[in-house]
Amino acid sequence: QVQLVESGGGLVQAGGSLRLSCAPFGSIFSTSAMGWYRQAPGKQRELVAVISSAGTTNYADSVKGRFTISRDNVKNTVYLQMNMLKPEDTAVYYCKRTERTGVYYWGQGTQVTVSS
């Protein structure tokens, strides 16, 4: 069974940085598309950033220029570097793995709180 474990969340002041990590347990993800999503209280879960198996990335307009998604297939880990954080970035951040078949898996989420 595939498991995704996120880490790196926490409390930070506006303008600060955090680096989230996602480590799929039990299998490699070199052929998988990986993504970061977030969900704030009372809001729908939204796409933050995705990276394909080939390394192509895409970002939500709200985080472009501030967040960077990357992957290390050797370490089997995906990262989300978040800089210049804003209070509106406060949410639970989820890692998502999507296989080429369309099958996908969600992590448990990690809380990111940005204070004013």
PDB file of C-alpha atoms in Angstrom:
ATOM      1  CA  GLN A   1       0.000   0.000   0.000  1.00  0.00           C
ATOM      2  CA  VAL A   2       1.343   3.409  -0.957  1.00  0.00           C
ATOM      3  CA  GLN A   3       1.674   5.945   1.838  1.00  0.00           C
ATOM      4  CA  LEU A   4       2.665   9.597   1.603  1.00  0.00           C
ATOM      5  CA  VAL A   5       4.140  11.315   4.624  1.00  0.00           C
ATOM      6  CA  GLU A   6       4.409  15.106   4.711  1.00  0.00           C
ATOM      7  CA  SER A   7       6.619  17.069   7.053  1.00  0.00           C
ATOM      8  CA  GLY A   8       7.976  20.576   7.490  1.00  0.00           C
ATOM      9  CA  GLY A   9       4.844  22.472   8.411  1.00  0.00           C
ATOM     10  CA  GLY A  10       4.697  24.886  11.289  1.00  0.00           C
ATOM     11  CA  LEU A  11       4.117  28.435  12.413  1.00  0.00           C
ATOM     12  CA  VAL A  12       5.948  31.254  10.699  1.00  0.00           C
ATOM     13  CA  GLN A  13       5.609  35.015  10.455  1.00  0.00           C
ATOM     14  CA  ALA A  14       4.637  36.705   7.221  1.00  0.00           C
ATOM     15  CA  GLY A  15       7.629  37.008   4.951  1.00  0.00           C
ATOM     16  CA  GLY A  16       9.226  33.878   6.323  1.00  0.00           C
ATOM     17  CA  SER A  17       9.954  30.544   4.691  1.00  0.00           C
ATOM     18  CA  LEU A  18       9.165  26.885   5.144  1.00  0.00           C
ATOM     19  CA  ARG A  19      10.161  23.776   3.258  1.00  0.00           C
ATOM     20  CA  LEU A  20       7.711  20.926   3.044  1.00  0.00           C
ATOM     21  CA  SER A  21       8.751  17.377   2.256  1.00  0.00           C
ATOM     22  CA  CYS A  22       6.750  14.453   0.975  1.00  0.00           C
ATOM     23  CA  ALA A  23       8.175  10.969   1.163  1.00  0.00           C
ATOM     24  CA  PRO A  24       6.166   8.216  -0.512  1.00  0.00           C
ATOM     25  CA  PHE A  25       6.641   5.104   1.565  1.00  0.00           C
ATOM     26  CA  GLY A  26       6.798   1.656   0.092  1.00  0.00           C
ATOM     27  CA  SER A  27       7.421   2.466  -3.558  1.00  0.00           C
ATOM     28  CA  ILE A  28       9.403   4.709  -5.868  1.00  0.00           C
ATOM     29  CA  PHE A  29       7.657   7.522  -7.714  1.00  0.00           C
ATOM     30  CA  SER A  30       9.955   8.192 -10.651  1.00  0.00           C
ATOM     31  CA  THR A  31       7.083   7.648 -13.081  1.00  0.00           C
ATOM     32  CA  SER A  32       4.527   9.526 -11.015  1.00  0.00           C
ATOM     33  CA  ALA A  33       3.311  13.084 -11.157  1.00  0.00           C
ATOM     34  CA  MET A  34       3.558  14.724  -7.760  1.00  0.00           C
ATOM     35  CA  GLY A  35       1.692  17.680  -6.435  1.00  0.00           C
ATOM     36  CA  TRP A  36       1.055  19.881  -3.464  1.00  0.00           C
ATOM     37  CA  TYR A  37      -2.445  20.993  -2.583  1.00  0.00           C
ATOM     38  CA  ARG A  38      -3.751  23.035   0.302  1.00  0.00           C
ATOM     39  CA  GLN A  39      -7.012  23.510   2.096  1.00  0.00           C
ATOM     40  CA  ALA A  40      -7.865  26.419   4.343  1.00  0.00           C
ATOM     41  CA  PRO A  41     -10.767  26.320   6.824  1.00  0.00           C
ATOM     42  CA  GLY A  42     -14.073  26.709   5.024  1.00  0.00           C
ATOM     43  CA  LYS A  43     -12.482  26.504   1.594  1.00  0.00           C
ATOM     44  CA  GLN A  44     -12.047  23.855  -1.066  1.00  0.00           C
ATOM     45  CA  ARG A  45      -8.787  22.056  -1.523  1.00  0.00           C
ATOM     46  CA  GLU A  46      -6.779  23.793  -4.216  1.00  0.00           C
ATOM     47  CA  LEU A  47      -3.767  23.021  -6.338  1.00  0.00           C
ATOM     48  CA  VAL A  48      -0.566  24.721  -5.261  1.00  0.00           C
ATOM     49  CA  ALA A  49       2.061  23.143  -7.485  1.00  0.00           C
ATOM     50  CA  VAL A  50       2.650  20.019  -9.548  1.00  0.00           C
ATOM     51  CA  ILE A  51       5.681  18.379 -11.087  1.00  0.00           C
ATOM     52  CA  SER A  52       5.570  15.694 -13.755  1.00  0.00           C
ATOM     53  CA  SER A  53       7.780  12.642 -14.025  1.00  0.00           C
ATOM     54  CA  ALA A  54       9.783  14.596 -16.610  1.00  0.00           C
ATOM     55  CA  GLY A  55      10.251  17.528 -14.259  1.00  0.00           C
ATOM     56  CA  THR A  56       7.739  19.910 -15.799  1.00  0.00           C
ATOM     57  CA  THR A  57       6.220  22.185 -13.174  1.00  0.00           C
ATOM     58  CA  ASN A  58       3.065  24.203 -12.838  1.00  0.00           C
ATOM     59  CA  TYR A  59       1.974  26.608 -10.113  1.00  0.00           C
ATOM     60  CA  ALA A  60      -1.121  28.342  -8.929  1.00  0.00           C
ATOM     61  CA  ASP A  61      -1.015  32.030  -9.793  1.00  0.00           C
ATOM     62  CA  SER A  62      -1.150  32.916  -6.117  1.00  0.00           C
ATOM     63  CA  VAL A  63       2.190  31.251  -5.392  1.00  0.00           C
ATOM     64  CA  LYS A  64       4.166  31.868  -8.569  1.00  0.00           C
ATOM     65  CA  GLY A  65       7.508  33.436  -7.816  1.00  0.00           C
ATOM     66  CA  ARG A  66       7.309  32.449  -4.160  1.00  0.00           C
ATOM     67  CA  PHE A  67       6.985  28.661  -4.088  1.00  0.00           C
ATOM     68  CA  THR A  68       9.136  26.051  -5.797  1.00  0.00           C
ATOM     69  CA  ILE A  69       8.315  22.388  -6.213  1.00  0.00           C
ATOM     70  CA  SER A  70      11.113  19.915  -6.815  1.00  0.00           C
ATOM     71  CA  ARG A  71      11.720  16.203  -6.703  1.00  0.00           C
ATOM     72  CA  ASP A  72      14.610  13.938  -5.883  1.00  0.00           C
ATOM     73  CA  ASN A  73      13.987  10.509  -7.339  1.00  0.00           C
ATOM     74  CA  VAL A  74      17.040   9.041  -5.627  1.00  0.00           C
ATOM     75  CA  LYS A  75      15.832  10.095  -2.195  1.00  0.00           C
ATOM     76  CA  ASN A  76      12.257   9.430  -3.301  1.00  0.00           C
ATOM     77  CA  THR A  77      11.172  12.775  -1.930  1.00  0.00           C
ATOM     78  CA  VAL A  78       9.223  15.780  -3.207  1.00  0.00           C
ATOM     79  CA  TYR A  79       9.714  19.247  -1.779  1.00  0.00           C
ATOM     80  CA  LEU A  80       7.823  22.493  -1.677  1.00  0.00           C
ATOM     81  CA  GLN A  81      10.000  25.466  -0.845  1.00  0.00           C
ATOM     82  CA  MET A  82       7.771  28.290   0.321  1.00  0.00           C
ATOM     83  CA  ASN A  83       9.218  31.781   0.520  1.00  0.00           C
ATOM     84  CA  MET A  84       7.690  35.161   1.235  1.00  0.00           C
ATOM     85  CA  LEU A  85       4.822  33.510   3.022  1.00  0.00           C
ATOM     86  CA  LYS A  86       1.595  35.415   3.498  1.00  0.00           C
ATOM     87  CA  PRO A  87      -1.240  34.927   6.001  1.00  0.00           C
ATOM     88  CA  GLU A  88      -3.434  33.740   3.137  1.00  0.00           C
ATOM     89  CA  ASP A  89      -1.053  30.811   2.671  1.00  0.00           C
ATOM     90  CA  THR A  90      -2.300  29.394   5.966  1.00  0.00           C
ATOM     91  CA  ALA A  91      -3.768  25.966   5.294  1.00  0.00           C
ATOM     92  CA  VAL A  92      -3.238  22.263   5.606  1.00  0.00           C
ATOM     93  CA  TYR A  93      -0.894  21.217   2.832  1.00  0.00           C
ATOM     94  CA  TYR A  94      -1.310  17.830   1.210  1.00  0.00           C
ATOM     95  CA  CYS A  95       1.010  15.817  -0.972  1.00  0.00           C
ATOM     96  CA  LYS A  96      -0.554  13.961  -3.890  1.00  0.00           C
ATOM     97  CA  ARG A  97       0.893  11.230  -6.054  1.00  0.00           C
ATOM     98  CA  THR A  98      -0.710  10.422  -9.400  1.00  0.00           C
ATOM     99  CA  GLU A  99       0.304   7.376 -11.375  1.00  0.00           C
ATOM    100  CA  ARG A 100       0.244   7.309 -15.149  1.00  0.00           C
ATOM    101  CA  THR A 101      -2.804   5.082 -14.876  1.00  0.00           C
ATOM    102  CA  GLY A 102      -4.674   7.874 -13.144  1.00  0.00           C
ATOM    103  CA  VAL A 103      -4.605   6.214  -9.742  1.00  0.00           C
ATOM    104  CA  TYR A 104      -3.731   8.717  -7.060  1.00  0.00           C
ATOM    105  CA  TYR A 105      -2.870   8.851  -3.375  1.00  0.00           C
ATOM    106  CA  TRP A 106      -3.093  11.573  -0.736  1.00  0.00           C
ATOM    107  CA  GLY A 107      -0.895  12.245   2.239  1.00  0.00           C
ATOM    108  CA  GLN A 108      -2.253  13.065   5.687  1.00  0.00           C
ATOM    109  CA  GLY A 109      -1.417  16.748   5.436  1.00  0.00           C
ATOM    110  CA  THR A 110       0.765  19.143   7.374  1.00  0.00           C
ATOM    111  CA  GLN A 111      -0.376  22.413   8.910  1.00  0.00           C
ATOM    112  CA  VAL A 112       1.165  25.673   7.762  1.00  0.00           C
ATOM    113  CA  THR A 113       0.226  28.762   9.718  1.00  0.00           C
ATOM    114  CA  VAL A 114       1.437  32.210   8.725  1.00  0.00           C
ATOM    115  CA  SER A 115       0.909  35.003  11.223  1.00  0.00           C
ATOM    116  CA  SER A 116       0.468  38.653  10.312  1.00  0.00           C
TER     117      SER A 116
END
